[in-house]
Amino acid sequence: MESQVISAFKERFHDDPTFLVKAPGRASVLSIHTDYNGYPVLAFAISRHVLLAGSAHSQLHISHANTTKYKQEYIADTNTEFDFSKMCWYSYIHCGLRAANCRSGLRMCIDGNIPPGAGLSSSSALVVAGALAGFRFKSESPSKDEIADICCKTERLIGTQGGGMDQAACLLSAPGSALHVDFDPLNVRKFALPQDCSFIIADSCTVKEKALSPEYNTRVSECRLGCLMLAHASGIDDFHKFSRLSALQKKLELPFNQFREFAELNLRKAPYSKNDILNVIGENAYFIDGVENYYLQQRCIHVISEAERTERFYKICNSTFSENTLNELANLFNASQSSARDLYECSCPEIDELCSVALHAGALGAHLTGAGWGGCVLILANKAKIDEVMEKIKSEFYMANDHRRQLVSNQTLFAVSPSDGASIIDL
């Protein structure tokens, strides 16, 4: 891939690039929609990357190696302000350059092998790649921890209110270790996975661009509103200050099981209208245009339970492994997927089918990775059976369907292990 993007740069600009950025995608382990609620997440970088070949120039010129799929180029003077109201693939590069506060002229050619819209953070990898390219021309560059935090904030210019997992995993991962990422402040701890544990990424062949659809931000809104309603129910005087469930749980000093019970008692199953919520909290905040019904109890219970499962997974991996360890981790995987499907409603029929096929094929656990509503599934399997499991998934999920049969490749079904974080190389 590196040689391909370098060749594409030479063909486009008739010159040699002077540097190359590699920004990986990531797999999230459990942690489904917990990061923007302030809870820790588990993730690791995968060996699929966004590649950026670049050099200094008088203007800013962004091009893609795949001109058939990504025809639009960006060419502008360095003092031109970025327009984030008009979405294009290079808008994510703009977010990265904004993170670096870069006003330098650059020529960039982009390529990569992270499937877009598949829940593997191809968009955040683009942001990180743009940021590292921009910081290269600064006299001083922040730490990778600081760059991850800045990239999280600037990616929100696209319109999605993410929580920081993707950027942290992209920048801070290391081979052989998964990451436990805590927020406010950012704190990253590496941990080992069981030696007989293997992971598979399988694409549901259903694409969902979270920046172009309302579901993601609607879930963020439902969690914020649910947290405000719970803070009000708790009798806290300054309840308006609490919009993250993790902060409210800490304030109330409740363990996960009691906090979940508190949410079940104080939020109803039936949906809330905007007026229902305003009558309680008395302010117009966190609502989404066009959304009439807000399912606060279901979203909050999923997040609280998912945060508990995530911490349980981390604790198991930091304990002495036994012959039952993989089964314990697998049970958490499957509970996570059930909750994402039934409570958070961020799965889809294709993902549900893929998870079922994976378990039937001999996998131990499976859940969606990323935001959901399409994209990929992360599958947990015993290392000794990984080839057998992959072959059965290929046969039963991909080859049995005309549409998927045409798409199956080493980009739709592949084994993964924790890989290195983003880097920049002088050429």
Short mmCIF file of C-alpha atoms in Angstrom, two decimals:
data_model
loop_
_atom_site.label_atom_id
_atom_site.label_comp_id
_atom_site.label_asym_id
_atom_site.label_seq_id
_atom_site.Cartn_x
_atom_site.Cartn_y
_atom_site.Cartn_z
CA MET A 1 0.00 0.00 0.00
CA GLU A 2 2.83 2.43 0.80
CA SER A 3 4.33 2.08 -2.67
CA GLN A 4 0.92 2.57 -4.26
CA VAL A 5 0.19 5.88 -2.55
CA ILE A 6 3.72 7.12 -3.27
CA SER A 7 3.29 6.20 -6.95
CA ALA A 8 -0.10 7.91 -7.02
CA PHE A 9 1.46 11.06 -5.50
CA LYS A 10 4.19 11.08 -8.18
CA GLU A 11 1.65 10.60 -10.95
CA ARG A 12 -0.62 13.36 -9.65
CA PHE A 13 1.98 15.98 -8.74
CA HIS A 14 4.98 14.98 -10.91
CA ASP A 15 7.22 15.10 -7.87
CA ASP A 16 8.32 12.92 -4.96
CA PRO A 17 6.59 13.07 -1.58
CA THR A 18 8.80 13.96 1.38
CA PHE A 19 6.82 12.18 4.11
CA LEU A 20 4.30 9.38 4.64
CA VAL A 21 1.65 9.14 7.37
CA LYS A 22 0.13 5.80 8.43
CA ALA A 23 -3.02 6.04 10.55
CA PRO A 24 -4.70 2.76 11.49
CA GLY A 25 -8.32 1.86 11.92
CA ARG A 26 -9.48 0.40 15.21
CA ALA A 27 -11.63 -2.34 16.67
CA SER A 28 -13.66 -1.52 19.77
CA VAL A 29 -13.98 -4.29 22.34
CA LEU A 30 -17.44 -4.00 23.93
CA SER A 31 -17.61 -0.24 24.81
CA ILE A 32 -20.59 0.29 22.48
CA HIS A 33 -21.54 3.98 22.79
CA THR A 34 -19.90 4.42 26.20
CA ASP A 35 -17.15 6.92 25.35
CA TYR A 36 -19.33 10.02 24.90
CA ASN A 37 -21.01 9.11 28.18
CA GLY A 38 -17.65 9.46 29.92
CA TYR A 39 -17.04 5.78 30.64
CA PRO A 40 -13.78 3.97 29.82
CA VAL A 41 -13.49 2.02 26.58
CA LEU A 42 -11.45 -0.91 25.31
CA ALA A 43 -10.00 -0.85 21.82
CA PHE A 44 -6.98 -1.64 19.70
CA ALA A 45 -5.56 -0.52 16.37
CA ILE A 46 -5.81 -2.93 13.44
CA SER A 47 -3.47 -3.49 10.52
CA ARG A 48 -5.64 -1.53 8.09
CA HIS A 49 -4.58 2.05 7.45
CA VAL A 50 -5.20 5.43 5.93
CA LEU A 51 -2.01 6.41 4.09
CA LEU A 52 -1.08 10.00 3.33
CA ALA A 53 1.87 10.88 1.12
CA GLY A 54 2.74 14.58 1.27
CA SER A 55 5.15 17.41 0.69
CA ALA A 56 5.32 21.16 1.23
CA HIS A 57 3.78 23.42 -1.43
CA SER A 58 2.57 26.98 -1.94
CA GLN A 59 -1.11 25.91 -1.87
CA LEU A 60 -3.17 23.26 -0.10
CA HIS A 61 -3.93 20.49 -2.55
CA ILE A 62 -5.63 17.27 -1.37
CA SER A 63 -6.15 14.39 -3.80
CA HIS A 64 -7.12 10.72 -3.50
CA ALA A 65 -5.28 7.87 -5.18
CA ASN A 66 -8.62 6.26 -6.09
CA THR A 67 -9.90 8.94 -8.45
CA THR A 68 -12.71 6.67 -9.68
CA LYS A 69 -14.39 6.56 -6.28
CA TYR A 70 -13.11 9.85 -4.83
CA LYS A 71 -13.13 12.27 -7.74
CA GLN A 72 -13.28 15.49 -5.74
CA GLU A 73 -10.02 17.29 -5.06
CA TYR A 74 -9.43 20.23 -2.77
CA ILE A 75 -7.27 23.07 -4.07
CA ALA A 76 -7.12 26.40 -2.24
CA ASP A 77 -4.82 29.11 -0.96
CA THR A 78 -3.51 28.58 2.56
CA ASN A 79 -5.57 31.46 3.97
CA THR A 80 -8.89 29.96 2.76
CA GLU A 81 -11.19 28.95 5.62
CA PHE A 82 -12.48 25.37 5.62
CA ASP A 83 -16.22 24.99 5.01
CA PHE A 84 -17.47 22.19 7.23
CA SER A 85 -21.09 22.70 6.18
CA LYS A 86 -20.38 20.90 2.91
CA MET A 87 -19.37 17.30 3.56
CA CYS A 88 -16.79 15.65 1.34
CA TRP A 89 -14.26 12.87 1.97
CA TYR A 90 -11.48 15.44 2.45
CA SER A 91 -13.47 17.26 5.16
CA TYR A 92 -11.88 14.82 7.63
CA ILE A 93 -8.42 15.88 6.48
CA HIS A 94 -9.55 19.46 7.07
CA CYS A 95 -10.48 18.51 10.65
CA GLY A 96 -6.97 17.18 11.16
CA LEU A 97 -5.34 20.29 9.71
CA ARG A 98 -7.58 22.41 11.95
CA ALA A 99 -6.39 20.32 14.93
CA ALA A 100 -2.81 21.24 14.02
CA ASN A 101 -3.81 24.84 13.30
CA CYS A 102 -1.87 24.32 10.09
CA ARG A 103 -1.70 27.16 7.59
CA SER A 104 1.19 25.70 5.61
CA GLY A 105 0.86 24.81 1.97
CA LEU A 106 0.75 21.06 1.39
CA ARG A 107 0.27 18.59 -1.40
CA MET A 108 -1.30 15.36 -0.17
CA CYS A 109 -2.36 12.14 -1.81
CA ILE A 110 -4.55 9.79 0.25
CA ASP A 111 -5.11 6.06 0.00
CA GLY A 112 -5.89 3.23 2.38
CA ASN A 113 -7.51 -0.12 3.01
CA ILE A 114 -9.89 0.60 5.92
CA PRO A 115 -13.39 -0.12 4.61
CA PRO A 116 -15.31 3.19 4.79
CA GLY A 117 -18.55 3.29 6.77
CA ALA A 118 -17.73 -0.10 8.31
CA GLY A 119 -17.35 0.88 11.97
CA LEU A 120 -13.54 0.69 11.92
CA SER A 121 -12.94 4.44 12.23
CA SER A 122 -11.75 5.22 8.73
CA SER A 123 -12.98 8.79 9.29
CA SER A 124 -10.97 9.30 12.50
CA ALA A 125 -7.93 7.80 10.80
CA LEU A 126 -8.26 10.49 8.12
CA VAL A 127 -8.47 13.16 10.82
CA VAL A 128 -5.38 11.82 12.58
CA ALA A 129 -3.48 11.57 9.29
CA GLY A 130 -4.29 15.20 8.50
CA ALA A 131 -3.27 16.29 11.99
CA LEU A 132 0.10 14.50 11.87
CA ALA A 133 0.77 16.00 8.45
CA GLY A 134 -0.06 19.46 9.78
CA PHE A 135 1.99 19.12 12.97
CA ARG A 136 5.00 18.07 10.90
CA PHE A 137 5.38 21.69 9.86
CA LYS A 138 5.17 23.07 13.39
CA SER A 139 8.27 23.95 15.41
CA GLU A 140 6.79 22.04 18.35
CA SER A 141 4.35 19.14 18.27
CA PRO A 142 2.12 18.06 21.18
CA SER A 143 2.25 14.56 22.63
CA LYS A 144 0.14 11.85 21.00
CA ASP A 145 -2.21 12.00 24.00
CA GLU A 146 -2.75 15.70 23.37
CA ILE A 147 -3.17 15.19 19.62
CA ALA A 148 -5.83 12.53 20.30
CA ASP A 149 -7.77 14.96 22.48
CA ILE A 150 -7.52 17.80 19.94
CA CYS A 151 -8.54 15.52 17.05
CA CYS A 152 -11.59 14.35 18.99
CA LYS A 153 -12.74 17.95 19.38
CA THR A 154 -12.08 19.03 15.78
CA GLU A 155 -13.75 15.94 14.30
CA ARG A 156 -16.96 17.21 15.90
CA LEU A 157 -16.88 20.00 13.30
CA ILE A 158 -18.24 17.36 10.92
CA GLY A 159 -21.33 17.14 13.11
CA THR A 160 -20.94 13.87 15.04
CA GLN A 161 -20.57 14.19 18.79
CA GLY A 162 -18.04 11.41 19.39
CA GLY A 163 -16.30 10.74 22.67
CA GLY A 164 -12.62 10.18 21.87
CA MET A 165 -12.15 6.41 21.66
CA ASP A 166 -11.34 6.34 17.95
CA GLN A 167 -8.61 8.98 17.99
CA ALA A 168 -7.00 7.52 21.13
CA ALA A 169 -6.88 4.02 19.66
CA CYS A 170 -5.53 5.30 16.34
CA LEU A 171 -2.69 7.24 17.95
CA LEU A 172 -1.81 5.38 21.14
CA SER A 173 -2.07 1.67 20.32
CA ALA A 174 0.86 -0.72 20.48
CA PRO A 175 1.41 -4.19 18.98
CA GLY A 176 0.25 -7.07 21.16
CA SER A 177 -1.76 -4.98 23.63
CA ALA A 178 -5.31 -3.72 23.84
CA LEU A 179 -6.03 -0.32 25.37
CA HIS A 180 -8.13 0.69 28.35
CA VAL A 181 -8.92 4.34 27.65
CA ASP A 182 -10.35 6.60 30.35
CA PHE A 183 -11.38 10.20 29.76
CA ASP A 184 -11.35 13.55 31.59
CA PRO A 185 -8.40 13.44 31.78
CA LEU A 186 -7.25 11.04 29.08
CA ASN A 187 -5.55 8.03 30.66
CA VAL A 188 -4.46 5.05 28.58
CA ARG A 189 -3.44 1.68 30.03
CA LYS A 190 -2.22 -1.23 27.92
CA PHE A 191 -3.29 -4.75 28.84
CA ALA A 192 -2.69 -8.25 27.53
CA LEU A 193 -5.33 -10.54 26.08
CA PRO A 194 -5.40 -14.31 26.66
CA GLN A 195 -2.91 -16.14 24.43
CA ASP A 196 -5.56 -18.48 23.04
CA CYS A 197 -7.81 -15.53 22.14
CA SER A 198 -8.15 -14.48 18.51
CA PHE A 199 -10.26 -11.86 16.79
CA ILE A 200 -11.91 -11.72 13.39
CA ILE A 201 -13.37 -8.69 11.63
CA ALA A 202 -16.35 -9.47 9.39
CA ASP A 203 -18.15 -6.82 7.35
CA SER A 204 -21.94 -7.01 7.26
CA CYS A 205 -21.80 -5.40 3.80
CA THR A 206 -24.18 -2.73 5.04
CA VAL A 207 -22.71 0.78 5.08
CA LYS A 208 -23.75 3.47 7.53
CA GLU A 209 -22.06 6.87 7.46
CA LYS A 210 -22.72 8.25 10.94
CA ALA A 211 -21.92 11.81 9.86
CA LEU A 212 -24.66 11.63 7.21
CA SER A 213 -27.47 10.11 9.30
CA PRO A 214 -29.30 11.27 12.46
CA GLU A 215 -29.22 8.05 14.51
CA TYR A 216 -25.80 8.57 16.11
CA ASN A 217 -26.46 12.09 17.37
CA THR A 218 -29.97 11.03 18.43
CA ARG A 219 -28.43 8.43 20.76
CA VAL A 220 -26.06 11.07 22.15
CA SER A 221 -29.07 13.31 22.75
CA GLU A 222 -31.09 10.56 24.44
CA CYS A 223 -28.20 9.83 26.82
CA ARG A 224 -27.71 13.51 27.66
CA LEU A 225 -31.43 14.00 28.27
CA GLY A 226 -31.74 10.79 30.25
CA CYS A 227 -28.83 11.87 32.44
CA LEU A 228 -30.46 15.25 33.11
CA MET A 229 -33.73 13.55 34.01
CA LEU A 230 -31.93 11.21 36.41
CA ALA A 231 -29.96 14.06 37.94
CA HIS A 232 -33.23 15.91 38.54
CA ALA A 233 -34.81 12.79 40.07
CA SER A 234 -31.86 12.44 42.45
CA GLY A 235 -32.60 15.85 43.98
CA ILE A 236 -29.26 17.41 43.05
CA ASP A 237 -29.64 21.22 43.15
CA ASP A 238 -27.35 21.86 40.18
CA PHE A 239 -28.68 18.95 38.14
CA HIS A 240 -28.27 20.91 34.89
CA LYS A 241 -24.50 20.42 35.18
CA PHE A 242 -24.82 16.67 34.65
CA SER A 243 -25.01 15.54 31.04
CA ARG A 244 -22.76 12.47 31.25
CA LEU A 245 -23.90 9.33 32.98
CA SER A 246 -20.43 8.55 34.33
CA ALA A 247 -20.25 11.91 36.12
CA LEU A 248 -23.72 11.46 37.63
CA GLN A 249 -22.89 7.94 38.81
CA LYS A 250 -19.74 9.25 40.47
CA LYS A 251 -21.68 12.08 42.12
CA LEU A 252 -24.31 9.68 43.50
CA GLU A 253 -21.62 7.20 44.58
CA LEU A 254 -23.61 4.24 43.27
CA PRO A 255 -22.19 0.94 41.99
CA PHE A 256 -23.31 -0.16 38.54
CA ASN A 257 -26.15 -2.40 39.71
CA GLN A 258 -27.67 0.30 41.93
CA PHE A 259 -27.25 3.00 39.29
CA ARG A 260 -28.99 0.76 36.75
CA GLU A 261 -31.86 0.16 39.20
CA PHE A 262 -32.09 3.91 39.77
CA ALA A 263 -32.45 4.45 36.02
CA GLU A 264 -35.09 1.73 35.74
CA LEU A 265 -37.14 3.30 38.57
CA ASN A 266 -36.88 6.92 37.45
CA LEU A 267 -37.15 6.64 33.68
CA ARG A 268 -40.17 5.05 32.00
CA LYS A 269 -40.03 2.52 29.17
CA ALA A 270 -42.47 4.49 27.04
CA PRO A 271 -40.87 7.20 24.89
CA TYR A 272 -40.72 10.81 26.02
CA SER A 273 -41.80 13.73 23.88
CA LYS A 274 -39.88 16.98 23.85
CA ASN A 275 -42.55 18.58 26.05
CA ASP A 276 -42.40 15.68 28.53
CA ILE A 277 -38.72 16.39 29.03
CA LEU A 278 -39.02 20.17 29.09
CA ASN A 279 -41.68 19.95 31.79
CA VAL A 280 -39.07 18.31 34.03
CA ILE A 281 -35.73 19.89 33.20
CA GLY A 282 -37.06 23.24 32.06
CA GLU A 283 -34.52 23.97 29.35
CA ASN A 284 -34.28 23.48 25.61
CA ALA A 285 -31.10 21.47 25.13
CA TYR A 286 -29.83 18.33 23.38
CA PHE A 287 -32.88 17.88 21.18
CA ILE A 288 -32.51 16.70 17.57
CA ASP A 289 -34.48 18.33 14.77
CA GLY A 290 -37.15 16.01 13.46
CA VAL A 291 -36.99 13.54 16.36
CA GLU A 292 -40.32 13.24 18.16
CA ASN A 293 -39.74 10.32 20.55
CA TYR A 294 -36.84 9.87 22.96
CA TYR A 295 -36.25 6.45 24.54
CA LEU A 296 -34.37 7.48 27.64
CA GLN A 297 -34.65 4.42 29.87
CA GLN A 298 -33.49 1.93 27.26
CA ARG A 299 -30.49 4.04 26.20
CA CYS A 300 -29.33 4.74 29.75
CA ILE A 301 -29.67 1.13 30.88
CA HIS A 302 -27.65 -0.05 27.90
CA VAL A 303 -24.85 2.44 28.59
CA ILE A 304 -24.67 1.66 32.31
CA SER A 305 -24.69 -2.10 31.67
CA GLU A 306 -22.19 -1.81 28.83
CA ALA A 307 -19.84 0.21 31.00
CA GLU A 308 -20.07 -2.52 33.64
CA ARG A 309 -19.38 -5.24 31.06
CA THR A 310 -16.42 -3.28 29.73
CA GLU A 311 -14.87 -2.96 33.18
CA ARG A 312 -15.55 -6.65 33.83
CA PHE A 313 -13.73 -7.60 30.60
CA TYR A 314 -10.75 -5.48 31.61
CA LYS A 315 -10.61 -7.00 35.11
CA ILE A 316 -10.75 -10.55 33.74
CA CYS A 317 -7.85 -9.80 31.40
CA ASN A 318 -5.85 -8.47 34.33
CA SER A 319 -6.50 -11.58 36.43
CA THR A 320 -4.93 -15.01 36.26
CA PHE A 321 -6.20 -16.74 33.14
CA SER A 322 -8.00 -20.06 33.49
CA GLU A 323 -9.52 -22.56 31.09
CA ASN A 324 -12.84 -20.72 31.51
CA THR A 325 -11.48 -17.23 30.75
CA LEU A 326 -12.42 -17.24 27.06
CA ASN A 327 -15.97 -18.32 27.87
CA GLU A 328 -16.30 -15.51 30.41
CA LEU A 329 -15.14 -12.97 27.83
CA ALA A 330 -17.42 -14.49 25.19
CA ASN A 331 -20.46 -14.16 27.47
CA LEU A 332 -19.69 -10.45 27.79
CA PHE A 333 -19.40 -10.15 23.98
CA ASN A 334 -22.79 -11.76 23.41
CA ALA A 335 -24.50 -9.75 26.15
CA SER A 336 -23.09 -6.59 24.60
CA GLN A 337 -24.58 -7.44 21.20
CA SER A 338 -27.96 -8.32 22.70
CA SER A 339 -28.06 -4.99 24.52
CA ALA A 340 -26.99 -3.05 21.41
CA ARG A 341 -29.77 -4.77 19.46
CA ASP A 342 -32.60 -4.60 21.99
CA LEU A 343 -31.94 -1.53 24.16
CA TYR A 344 -29.75 0.82 22.13
CA GLU A 345 -31.24 -0.27 18.81
CA CYS A 346 -28.01 0.36 16.95
CA SER A 347 -27.72 -3.04 15.32
CA CYS A 348 -29.37 -4.06 12.05
CA PRO A 349 -30.66 -7.34 10.55
CA GLU A 350 -27.42 -7.97 8.66
CA ILE A 351 -25.29 -7.58 11.79
CA ASP A 352 -27.68 -9.77 13.79
CA GLU A 353 -27.47 -12.45 11.12
CA LEU A 354 -23.67 -12.21 10.93
CA CYS A 355 -23.32 -12.60 14.70
CA SER A 356 -25.61 -15.63 14.63
CA VAL A 357 -23.69 -17.20 11.74
CA ALA A 358 -20.38 -16.59 13.55
CA LEU A 359 -21.59 -18.39 16.68
CA HIS A 360 -22.96 -21.24 14.58
CA ALA A 361 -19.57 -21.44 12.86
CA GLY A 362 -17.83 -22.09 16.18
CA ALA A 363 -16.96 -18.58 17.34
CA LEU A 364 -17.32 -17.93 21.04
CA GLY A 365 -18.70 -14.39 20.88
CA ALA A 366 -19.57 -11.59 18.47
CA HIS A 367 -20.73 -7.99 18.67
CA LEU A 368 -20.89 -4.98 16.39
CA THR A 369 -17.86 -2.73 16.45
CA GLY A 370 -18.12 1.02 16.08
CA ALA A 371 -21.37 2.94 16.11
CA GLY A 372 -23.47 0.23 14.44
CA TRP A 373 -26.51 0.36 12.11
CA GLY A 374 -24.25 -1.45 9.67
CA GLY A 375 -20.52 -1.97 9.31
CA CYS A 376 -18.44 -4.67 10.93
CA VAL A 377 -18.65 -7.28 13.64
CA LEU A 378 -15.81 -8.17 16.00
CA ILE A 379 -15.72 -11.92 16.54
CA LEU A 380 -13.99 -13.70 19.43
CA ALA A 381 -12.67 -17.16 18.64
CA ASN A 382 -10.28 -19.72 20.01
CA LYS A 383 -6.95 -19.33 18.20
CA ALA A 384 -6.88 -23.04 17.35
CA LYS A 385 -10.20 -22.76 15.47
CA ILE A 386 -9.85 -19.41 13.73
CA ASP A 387 -9.33 -20.77 10.19
CA GLU A 388 -12.28 -23.14 10.54
CA VAL A 389 -14.52 -20.36 11.87
CA MET A 390 -13.55 -17.96 9.07
CA GLU A 391 -14.18 -20.57 6.39
CA LYS A 392 -17.65 -21.33 7.74
CA ILE A 393 -18.54 -17.63 8.00
CA LYS A 394 -17.43 -17.17 4.40
CA SER A 395 -19.58 -20.08 3.28
CA GLU A 396 -22.69 -19.42 5.37
CA PHE A 397 -22.84 -15.61 5.35
CA TYR A 398 -21.08 -14.39 2.21
CA MET A 399 -21.30 -17.15 -0.40
CA ALA A 400 -24.94 -17.90 0.42
CA ASN A 401 -26.01 -14.37 -0.62
CA ASP A 402 -25.66 -12.99 -4.15
CA HIS A 403 -24.86 -9.44 -3.05
CA ARG A 404 -22.30 -10.47 -0.43
CA ARG A 405 -20.72 -13.06 -2.70
CA GLN A 406 -19.66 -10.25 -5.01
CA LEU A 407 -18.13 -8.27 -2.13
CA VAL A 408 -16.30 -10.94 -0.12
CA SER A 409 -12.53 -10.46 -0.03
CA ASN A 410 -9.69 -10.05 2.44
CA GLN A 411 -11.18 -6.61 3.11
CA THR A 412 -14.53 -7.99 4.29
CA LEU A 413 -13.35 -10.96 6.37
CA PHE A 414 -9.95 -11.02 8.07
CA ALA A 415 -8.18 -11.93 11.29
CA VAL A 416 -6.91 -9.03 13.42
CA SER A 417 -4.62 -8.54 16.37
CA PRO A 418 -3.59 -5.38 18.24
CA SER A 419 -1.29 -3.32 16.00
CA ASP A 420 0.83 -0.18 16.20
CA GLY A 421 -0.60 3.32 16.37
CA ALA A 422 -0.21 6.14 13.85
CA SER A 423 3.21 7.19 12.64
CA ILE A 424 4.88 9.61 10.25
CA ILE A 425 7.91 8.67 8.18
CA ASP A 426 10.34 10.97 6.39
CA LEU A 427 11.03 9.77 2.85
#
